[in-house]
GROMACS .gro file of C-alpha atoms in nm:
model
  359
    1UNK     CA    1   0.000   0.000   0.000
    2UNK     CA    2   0.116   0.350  -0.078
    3UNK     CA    3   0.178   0.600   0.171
    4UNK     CA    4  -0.089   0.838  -0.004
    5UNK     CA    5  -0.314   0.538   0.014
    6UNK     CA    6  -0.262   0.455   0.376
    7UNK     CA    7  -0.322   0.784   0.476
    8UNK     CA    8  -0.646   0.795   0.317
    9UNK     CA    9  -0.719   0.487   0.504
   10UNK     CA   10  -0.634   0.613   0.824
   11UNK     CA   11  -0.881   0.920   0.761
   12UNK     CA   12  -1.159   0.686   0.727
   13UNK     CA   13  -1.149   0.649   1.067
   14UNK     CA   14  -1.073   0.784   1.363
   15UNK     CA   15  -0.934   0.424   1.506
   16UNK     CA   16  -0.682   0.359   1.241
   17UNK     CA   17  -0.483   0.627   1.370
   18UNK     CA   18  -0.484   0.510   1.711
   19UNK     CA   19  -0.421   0.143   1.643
   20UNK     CA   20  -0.150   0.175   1.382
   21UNK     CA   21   0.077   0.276   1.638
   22UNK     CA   22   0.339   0.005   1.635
   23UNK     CA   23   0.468  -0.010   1.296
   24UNK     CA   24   0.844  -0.124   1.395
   25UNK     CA   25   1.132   0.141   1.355
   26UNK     CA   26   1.360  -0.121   1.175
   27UNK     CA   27   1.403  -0.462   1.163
   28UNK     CA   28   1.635  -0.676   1.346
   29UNK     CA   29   1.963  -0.756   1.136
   30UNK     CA   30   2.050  -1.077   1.019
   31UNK     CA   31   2.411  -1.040   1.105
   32UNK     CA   32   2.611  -0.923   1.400
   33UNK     CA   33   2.601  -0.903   1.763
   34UNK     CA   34   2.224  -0.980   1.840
   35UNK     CA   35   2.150  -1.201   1.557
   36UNK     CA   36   2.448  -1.462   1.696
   37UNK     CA   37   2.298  -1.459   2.028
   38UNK     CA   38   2.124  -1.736   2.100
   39UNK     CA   39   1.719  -1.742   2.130
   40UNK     CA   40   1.594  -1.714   2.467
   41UNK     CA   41   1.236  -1.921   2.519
   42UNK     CA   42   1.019  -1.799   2.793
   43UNK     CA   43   0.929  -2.120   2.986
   44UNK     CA   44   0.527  -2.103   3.051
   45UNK     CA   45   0.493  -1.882   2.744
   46UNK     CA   46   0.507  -1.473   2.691
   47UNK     CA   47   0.232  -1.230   2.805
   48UNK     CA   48   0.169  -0.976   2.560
   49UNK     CA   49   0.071  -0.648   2.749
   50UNK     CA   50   0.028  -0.441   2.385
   51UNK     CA   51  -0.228  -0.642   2.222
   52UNK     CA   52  -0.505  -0.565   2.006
   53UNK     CA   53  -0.845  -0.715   1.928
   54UNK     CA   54  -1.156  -0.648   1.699
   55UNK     CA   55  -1.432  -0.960   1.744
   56UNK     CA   56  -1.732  -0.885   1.484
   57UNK     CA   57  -1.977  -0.738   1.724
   58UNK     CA   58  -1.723  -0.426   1.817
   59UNK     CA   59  -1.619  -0.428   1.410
   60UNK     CA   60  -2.006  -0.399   1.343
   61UNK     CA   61  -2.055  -0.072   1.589
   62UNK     CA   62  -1.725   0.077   1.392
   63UNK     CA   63  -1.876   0.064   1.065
   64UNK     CA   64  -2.243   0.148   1.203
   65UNK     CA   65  -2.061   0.463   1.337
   66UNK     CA   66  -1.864   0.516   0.983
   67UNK     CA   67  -1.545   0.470   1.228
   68UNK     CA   68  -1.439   0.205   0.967
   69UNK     CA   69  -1.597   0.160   0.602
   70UNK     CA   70  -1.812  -0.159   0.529
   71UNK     CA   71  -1.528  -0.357   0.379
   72UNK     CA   72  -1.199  -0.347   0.367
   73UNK     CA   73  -0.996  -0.125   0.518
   74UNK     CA   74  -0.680  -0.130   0.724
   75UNK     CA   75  -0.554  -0.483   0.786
   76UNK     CA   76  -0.612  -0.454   1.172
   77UNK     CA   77  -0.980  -0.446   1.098
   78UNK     CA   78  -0.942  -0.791   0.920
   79UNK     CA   79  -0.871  -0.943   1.294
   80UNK     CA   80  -0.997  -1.311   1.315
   81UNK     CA   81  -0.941  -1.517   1.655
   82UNK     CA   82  -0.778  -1.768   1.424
   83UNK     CA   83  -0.488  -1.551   1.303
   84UNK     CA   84  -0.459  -1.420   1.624
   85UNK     CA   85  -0.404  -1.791   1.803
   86UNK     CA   86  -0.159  -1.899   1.506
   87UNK     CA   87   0.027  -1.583   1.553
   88UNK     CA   88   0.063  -1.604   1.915
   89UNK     CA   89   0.118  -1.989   1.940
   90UNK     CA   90   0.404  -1.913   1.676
   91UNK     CA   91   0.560  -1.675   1.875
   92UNK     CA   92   0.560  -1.809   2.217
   93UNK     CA   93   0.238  -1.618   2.362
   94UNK     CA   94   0.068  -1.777   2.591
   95UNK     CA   95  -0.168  -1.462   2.662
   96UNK     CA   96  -0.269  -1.200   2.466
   97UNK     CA   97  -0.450  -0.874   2.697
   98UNK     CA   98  -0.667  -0.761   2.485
   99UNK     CA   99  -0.761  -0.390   2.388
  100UNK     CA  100  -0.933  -0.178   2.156
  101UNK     CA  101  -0.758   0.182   2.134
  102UNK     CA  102  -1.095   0.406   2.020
  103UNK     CA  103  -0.970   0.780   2.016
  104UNK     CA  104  -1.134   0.936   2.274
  105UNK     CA  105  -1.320   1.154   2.016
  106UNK     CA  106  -1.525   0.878   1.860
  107UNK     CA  107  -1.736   0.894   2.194
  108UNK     CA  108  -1.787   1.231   2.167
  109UNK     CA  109  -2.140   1.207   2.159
  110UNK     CA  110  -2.287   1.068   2.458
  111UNK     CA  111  -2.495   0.854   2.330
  112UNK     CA  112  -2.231   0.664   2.123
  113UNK     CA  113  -1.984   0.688   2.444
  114UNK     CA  114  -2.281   0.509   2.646
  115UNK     CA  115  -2.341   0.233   2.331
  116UNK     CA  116  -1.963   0.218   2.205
  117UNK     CA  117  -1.753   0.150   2.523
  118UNK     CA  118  -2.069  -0.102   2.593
  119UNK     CA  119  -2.019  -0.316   2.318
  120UNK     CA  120  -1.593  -0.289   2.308
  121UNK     CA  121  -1.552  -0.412   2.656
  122UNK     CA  122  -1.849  -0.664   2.630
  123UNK     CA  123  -1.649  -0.768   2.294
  124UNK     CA  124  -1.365  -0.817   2.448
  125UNK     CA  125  -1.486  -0.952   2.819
  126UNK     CA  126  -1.628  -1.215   2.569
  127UNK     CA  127  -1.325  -1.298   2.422
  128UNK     CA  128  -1.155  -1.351   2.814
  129UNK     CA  129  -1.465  -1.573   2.897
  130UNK     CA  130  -1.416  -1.757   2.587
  131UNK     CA  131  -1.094  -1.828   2.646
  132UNK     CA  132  -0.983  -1.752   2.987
  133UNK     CA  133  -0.655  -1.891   3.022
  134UNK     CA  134  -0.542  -1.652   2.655
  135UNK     CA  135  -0.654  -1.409   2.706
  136UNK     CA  136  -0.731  -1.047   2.928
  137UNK     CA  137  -0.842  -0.733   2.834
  138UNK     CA  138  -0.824  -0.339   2.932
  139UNK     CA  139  -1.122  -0.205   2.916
  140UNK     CA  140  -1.257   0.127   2.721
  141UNK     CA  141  -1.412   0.448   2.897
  142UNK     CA  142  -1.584   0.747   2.757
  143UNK     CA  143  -1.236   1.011   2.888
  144UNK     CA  144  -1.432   1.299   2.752
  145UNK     CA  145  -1.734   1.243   2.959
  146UNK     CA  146  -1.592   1.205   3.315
  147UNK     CA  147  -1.896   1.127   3.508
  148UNK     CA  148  -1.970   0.834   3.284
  149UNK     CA  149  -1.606   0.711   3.262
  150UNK     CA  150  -1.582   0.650   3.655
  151UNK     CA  151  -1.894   0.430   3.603
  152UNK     CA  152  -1.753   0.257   3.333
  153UNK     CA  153  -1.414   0.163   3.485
  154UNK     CA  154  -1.665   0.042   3.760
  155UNK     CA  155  -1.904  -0.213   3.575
  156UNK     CA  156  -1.575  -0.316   3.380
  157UNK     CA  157  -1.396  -0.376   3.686
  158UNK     CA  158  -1.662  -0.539   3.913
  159UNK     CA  159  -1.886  -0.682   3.629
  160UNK     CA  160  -1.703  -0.776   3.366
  161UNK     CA  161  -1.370  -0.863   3.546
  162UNK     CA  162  -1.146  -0.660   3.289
  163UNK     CA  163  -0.749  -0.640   3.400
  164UNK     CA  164  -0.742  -0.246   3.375
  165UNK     CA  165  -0.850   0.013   3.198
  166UNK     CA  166  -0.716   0.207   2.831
  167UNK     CA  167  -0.712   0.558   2.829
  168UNK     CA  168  -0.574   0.750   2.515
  169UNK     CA  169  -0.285   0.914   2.564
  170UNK     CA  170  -0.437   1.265   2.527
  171UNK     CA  171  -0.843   1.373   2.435
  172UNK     CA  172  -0.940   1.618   2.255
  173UNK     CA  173  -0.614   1.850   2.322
  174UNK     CA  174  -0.623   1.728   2.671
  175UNK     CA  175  -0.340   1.504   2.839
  176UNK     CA  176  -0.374   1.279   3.129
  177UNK     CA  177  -0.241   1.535   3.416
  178UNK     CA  178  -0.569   1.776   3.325
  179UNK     CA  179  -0.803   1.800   3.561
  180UNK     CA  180  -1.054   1.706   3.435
  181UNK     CA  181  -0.942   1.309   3.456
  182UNK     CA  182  -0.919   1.397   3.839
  183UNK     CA  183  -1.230   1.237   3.873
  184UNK     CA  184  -1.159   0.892   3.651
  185UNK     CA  185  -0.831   0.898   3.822
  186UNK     CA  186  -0.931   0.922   4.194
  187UNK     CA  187  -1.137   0.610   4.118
  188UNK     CA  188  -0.885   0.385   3.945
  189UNK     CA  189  -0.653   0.507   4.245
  190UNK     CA  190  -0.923   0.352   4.490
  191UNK     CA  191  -0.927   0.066   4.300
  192UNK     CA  192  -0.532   0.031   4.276
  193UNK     CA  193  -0.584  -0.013   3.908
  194UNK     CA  194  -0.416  -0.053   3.607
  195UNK     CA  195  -0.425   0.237   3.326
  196UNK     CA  196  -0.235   0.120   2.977
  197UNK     CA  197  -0.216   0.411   2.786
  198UNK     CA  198  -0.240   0.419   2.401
  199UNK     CA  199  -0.114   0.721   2.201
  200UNK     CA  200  -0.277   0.929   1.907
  201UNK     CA  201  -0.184   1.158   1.711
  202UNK     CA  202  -0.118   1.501   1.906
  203UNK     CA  203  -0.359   1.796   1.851
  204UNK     CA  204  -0.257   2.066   1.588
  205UNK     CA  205   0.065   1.853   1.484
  206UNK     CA  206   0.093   1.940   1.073
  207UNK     CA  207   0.074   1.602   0.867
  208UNK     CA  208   0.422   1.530   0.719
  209UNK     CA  209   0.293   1.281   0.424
  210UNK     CA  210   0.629   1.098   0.349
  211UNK     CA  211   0.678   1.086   0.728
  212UNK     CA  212   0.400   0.878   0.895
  213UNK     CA  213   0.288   0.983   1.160
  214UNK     CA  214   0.331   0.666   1.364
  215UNK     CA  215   0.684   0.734   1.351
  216UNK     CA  216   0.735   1.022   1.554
  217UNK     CA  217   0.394   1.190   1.657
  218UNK     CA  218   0.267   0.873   1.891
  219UNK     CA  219   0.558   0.875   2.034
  220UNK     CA  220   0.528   1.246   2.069
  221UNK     CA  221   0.190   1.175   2.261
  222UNK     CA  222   0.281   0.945   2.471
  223UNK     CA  223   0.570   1.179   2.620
  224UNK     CA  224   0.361   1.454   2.669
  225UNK     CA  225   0.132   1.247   2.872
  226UNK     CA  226   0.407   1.145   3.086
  227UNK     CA  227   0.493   1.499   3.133
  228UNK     CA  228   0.196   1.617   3.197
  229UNK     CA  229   0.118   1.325   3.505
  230UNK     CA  230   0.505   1.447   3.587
  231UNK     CA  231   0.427   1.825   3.601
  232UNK     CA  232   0.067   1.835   3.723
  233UNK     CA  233   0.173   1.619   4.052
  234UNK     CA  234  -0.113   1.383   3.894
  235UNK     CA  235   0.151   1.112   3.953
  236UNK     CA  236   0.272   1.205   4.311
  237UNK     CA  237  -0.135   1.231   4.418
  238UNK     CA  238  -0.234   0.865   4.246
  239UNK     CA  239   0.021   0.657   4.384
  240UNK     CA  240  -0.163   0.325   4.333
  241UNK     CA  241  -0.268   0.404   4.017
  242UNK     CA  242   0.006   0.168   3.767
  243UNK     CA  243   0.048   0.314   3.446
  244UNK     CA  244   0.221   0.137   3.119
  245UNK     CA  245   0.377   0.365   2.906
  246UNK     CA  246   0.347   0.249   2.508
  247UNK     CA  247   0.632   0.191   2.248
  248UNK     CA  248   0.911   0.233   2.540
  249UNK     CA  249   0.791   0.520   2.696
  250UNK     CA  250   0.762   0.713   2.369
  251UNK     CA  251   1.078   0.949   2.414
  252UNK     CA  252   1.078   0.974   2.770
  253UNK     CA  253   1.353   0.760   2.882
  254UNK     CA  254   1.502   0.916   2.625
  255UNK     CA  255   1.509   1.274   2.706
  256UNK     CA  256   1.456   1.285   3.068
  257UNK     CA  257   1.790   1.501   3.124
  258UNK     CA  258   1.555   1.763   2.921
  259UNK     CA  259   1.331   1.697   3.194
  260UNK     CA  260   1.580   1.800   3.458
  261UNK     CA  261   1.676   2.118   3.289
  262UNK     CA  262   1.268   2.199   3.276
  263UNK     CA  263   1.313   2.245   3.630
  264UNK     CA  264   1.615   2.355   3.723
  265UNK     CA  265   1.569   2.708   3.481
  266UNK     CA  266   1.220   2.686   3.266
  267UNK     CA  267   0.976   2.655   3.603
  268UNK     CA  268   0.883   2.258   3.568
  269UNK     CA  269   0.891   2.016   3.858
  270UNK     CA  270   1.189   1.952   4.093
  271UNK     CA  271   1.456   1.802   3.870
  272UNK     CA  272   1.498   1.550   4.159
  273UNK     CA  273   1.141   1.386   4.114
  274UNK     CA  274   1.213   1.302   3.732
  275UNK     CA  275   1.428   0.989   3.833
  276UNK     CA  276   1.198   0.847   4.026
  277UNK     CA  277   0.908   0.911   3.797
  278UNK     CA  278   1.105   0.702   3.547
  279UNK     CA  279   1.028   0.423   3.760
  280UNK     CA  280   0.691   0.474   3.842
  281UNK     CA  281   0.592   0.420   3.537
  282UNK     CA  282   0.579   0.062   3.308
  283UNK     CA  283   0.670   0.071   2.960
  284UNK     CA  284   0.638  -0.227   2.690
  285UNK     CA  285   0.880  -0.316   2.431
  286UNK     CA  286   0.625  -0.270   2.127
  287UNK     CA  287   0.838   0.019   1.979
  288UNK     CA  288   1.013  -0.235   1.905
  289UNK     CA  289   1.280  -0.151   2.186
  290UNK     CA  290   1.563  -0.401   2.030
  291UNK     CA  291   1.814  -0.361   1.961
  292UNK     CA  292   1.790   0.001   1.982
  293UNK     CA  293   1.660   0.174   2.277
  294UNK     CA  294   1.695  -0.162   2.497
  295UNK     CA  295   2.009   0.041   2.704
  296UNK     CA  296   1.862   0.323   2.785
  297UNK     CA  297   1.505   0.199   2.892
  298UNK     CA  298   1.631  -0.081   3.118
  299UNK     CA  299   1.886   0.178   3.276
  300UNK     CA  300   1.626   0.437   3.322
  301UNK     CA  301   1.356   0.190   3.450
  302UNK     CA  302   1.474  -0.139   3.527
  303UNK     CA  303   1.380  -0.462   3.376
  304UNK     CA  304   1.081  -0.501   3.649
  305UNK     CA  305   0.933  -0.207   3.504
  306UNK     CA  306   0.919  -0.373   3.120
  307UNK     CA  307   0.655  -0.567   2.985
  308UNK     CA  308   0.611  -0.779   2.647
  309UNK     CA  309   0.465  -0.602   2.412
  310UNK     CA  310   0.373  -0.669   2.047
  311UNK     CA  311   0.135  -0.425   1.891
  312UNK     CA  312  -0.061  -0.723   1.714
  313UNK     CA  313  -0.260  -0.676   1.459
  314UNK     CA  314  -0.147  -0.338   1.402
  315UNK     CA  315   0.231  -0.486   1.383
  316UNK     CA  316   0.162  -0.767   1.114
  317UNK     CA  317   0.226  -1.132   1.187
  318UNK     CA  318   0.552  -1.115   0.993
  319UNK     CA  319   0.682  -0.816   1.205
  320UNK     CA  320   0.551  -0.961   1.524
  321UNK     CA  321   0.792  -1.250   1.406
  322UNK     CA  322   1.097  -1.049   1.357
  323UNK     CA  323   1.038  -0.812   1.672
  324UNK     CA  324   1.014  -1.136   1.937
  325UNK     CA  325   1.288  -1.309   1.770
  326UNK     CA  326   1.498  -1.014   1.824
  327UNK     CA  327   1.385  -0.935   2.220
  328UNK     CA  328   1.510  -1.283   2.241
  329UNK     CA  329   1.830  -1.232   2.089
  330UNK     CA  330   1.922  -0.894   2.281
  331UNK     CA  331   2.244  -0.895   2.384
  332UNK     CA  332   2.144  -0.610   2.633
  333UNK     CA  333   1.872  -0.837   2.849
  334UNK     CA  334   2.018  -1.150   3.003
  335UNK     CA  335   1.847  -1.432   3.171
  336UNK     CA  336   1.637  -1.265   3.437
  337UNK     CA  337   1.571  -0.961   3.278
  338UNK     CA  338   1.432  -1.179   3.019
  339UNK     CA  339   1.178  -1.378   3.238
  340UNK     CA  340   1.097  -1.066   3.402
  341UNK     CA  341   1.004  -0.877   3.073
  342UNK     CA  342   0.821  -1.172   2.919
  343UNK     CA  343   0.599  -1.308   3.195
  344UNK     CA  344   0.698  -1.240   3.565
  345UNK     CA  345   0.634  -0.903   3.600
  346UNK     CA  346   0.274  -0.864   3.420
  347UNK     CA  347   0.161  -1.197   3.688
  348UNK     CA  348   0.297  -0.983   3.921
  349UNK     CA  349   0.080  -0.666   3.742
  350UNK     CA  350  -0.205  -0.819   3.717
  351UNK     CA  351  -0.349  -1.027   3.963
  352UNK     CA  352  -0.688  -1.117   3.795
  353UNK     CA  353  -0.460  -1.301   3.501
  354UNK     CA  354  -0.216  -1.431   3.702
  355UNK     CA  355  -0.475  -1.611   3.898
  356UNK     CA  356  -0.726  -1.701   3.602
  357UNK     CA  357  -0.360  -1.870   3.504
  358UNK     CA  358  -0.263  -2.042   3.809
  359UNK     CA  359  -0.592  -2.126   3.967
   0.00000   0.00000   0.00000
């Protein structure tokens, strides 16, 4: 596909810029340090943290809404359970947790924020009952109408039994440390919940059309997000609130000596608090983070703070293929690391999988 024909797709609906997210940076080479390493197997099988899910019934409401046209479309629209169990039994994945990243603005209207995030999280609670030992899911709220957001998060939580919740990464112009999530977030911090965030494109940023914006721009979104939690104290007042950062963190990791400067001379927060912030958060490797940004994630974070990640369907079967195979081969994440990243540490996350998997 063209890139003048993608991004025609992508304005056909508001979802295909959300969900297209985790086209890979590059490819893994076939020669050198990482590709002699030898493949590391997780032993029970991976848990993939960044993965995506469209059963019929949620497809159906996309196109009802016009969010996606009647056929065809962009290939993560196409999802079928059966691709999605060959894919992860190829790779190693024992269990995917499923979620369907809706920009905030396609429940704009009440009444589709009321119907929508009804039949996503039913969609995908479906999928977890179906197959309970595969499979979890983070369930969708309406961000942009507070009130019914905090009752969402609710029936997902205590009806549905979802494993956390998605929130876009910003809505409508609005990032995560605004106040007007105060309410959403209070709750989830009650609840000691999980929030994995899911970037868009930012508000205002001028399309580049040989550049995707995948490339830069989600990544963009997701580090202003982390900012803004950072800034707003949003972080420091919802301390049992866990929050995965997509794609590695976006640039965060990255840049957080920018951070410190904010503080020290352009009136951001104490320079001393961005350290520590770096390790509140999670992050998943779905950039992909090998070989590339590997060193600098697992020495601003620590390999407890990493979860698997794949970005399936929006990363293609083939790509999903070449990303795990080089995770496995990174020279820069030995044994434990490796465990950790894979499985341990979203058991350890999420307690609802961990015991749907053990029980």
């Amino acid at each position: 596909m063209s890139e003048m024909t993608r991004r025609r797709a992508l304005k056909v609906s508001g979802l295909a810029a959300a969900a297209a997210a985790a086209v890979p940076l590059a490819a893994v080479p076939s020669s050198g340090a990482a590709a002699s390493e030898p493949r590391r197997r997780p032993a029970r099988g991976r848990i993939d943290t960044h993965h995506h899910a469209v059963p019929p019934r949620m497809r159906e409401w996309a196109v009802a809404q016009g969010l996606l046209p009647p056929t065809g479309g962009p290939a993560w629209a196409q999802w079928t359970l059966r691709d999605t169990l060959h894919t992860m039994d190829a790779n190693g994945i024992a269990v995917g947790v499923a979620s369907a990243p809706v920009p905030a603005e396609a429940f704009m209207d009440r009444k589709a924020a009321v119907s929508g995030v009804q039949v996503c999280n039913e969609s995908l609670a479906e999928l977890v009952r179906d197959h309970p030992t595969r499979f979890g899911f983070f369930a969708n709220v309406a961000m942009l109408h507070p009130d019914l957001a905090v009752k969402q998060a609710a029936h997902a939580f205590d009806v549905l039994g979802a494993d956390g919740v998605l929130l876009n990464t910003s809505a409508a112009g609005h990032y995560l440390g605004h106040r007007m999530f105060a309410p959403l977030f209070a709750e989830l911090n009650r609840r000691r919940a999980v929030v994995f965030t899911h970037p868009v494109t930012p508000k205002g940023i001028v399309e580049v059309p040989e550049v995707g914006d995948w490339l830069g721009d989600f990544l963009l979104d997701t580090t202003r997000t982390a900012l803004s939690l950072i800034s707003t104290g949003a972080l420091d007042r919802y301390p049992n609130v866990s929050i995965i950062l997509s794609h590695g963190g976006g640039f965060l990791p990255y840049m957080a000596g920018r951070a410190e400067r904010w503080g020290r001379e352009d009136g951001g927060p104490d320079p001393a608090k961005i350290r520590p912030a770096l390790r509140r958060f999670h992050y998943d490797t779905a950039l992909p983070t090998s070989p590339y940004a590997t060193p600098t994630l697992l020495a601003a974070a620590g390999a407890d703070r990493v979860l698997f990640g794949t970005d399936w369907p929006a990363n293609s079967a083939k790509e999903v293929g070449i990303n795990t195979a080089g995770f496995d081969r990174d020279p820069g994440v030995n044994g434990r690391a490796h465990r950790a990243i894979v499985r341990d540490n979203a058991l350890r996350l999420l307690p609802r999988l961990a015991k749907r998997l053990t029980g």
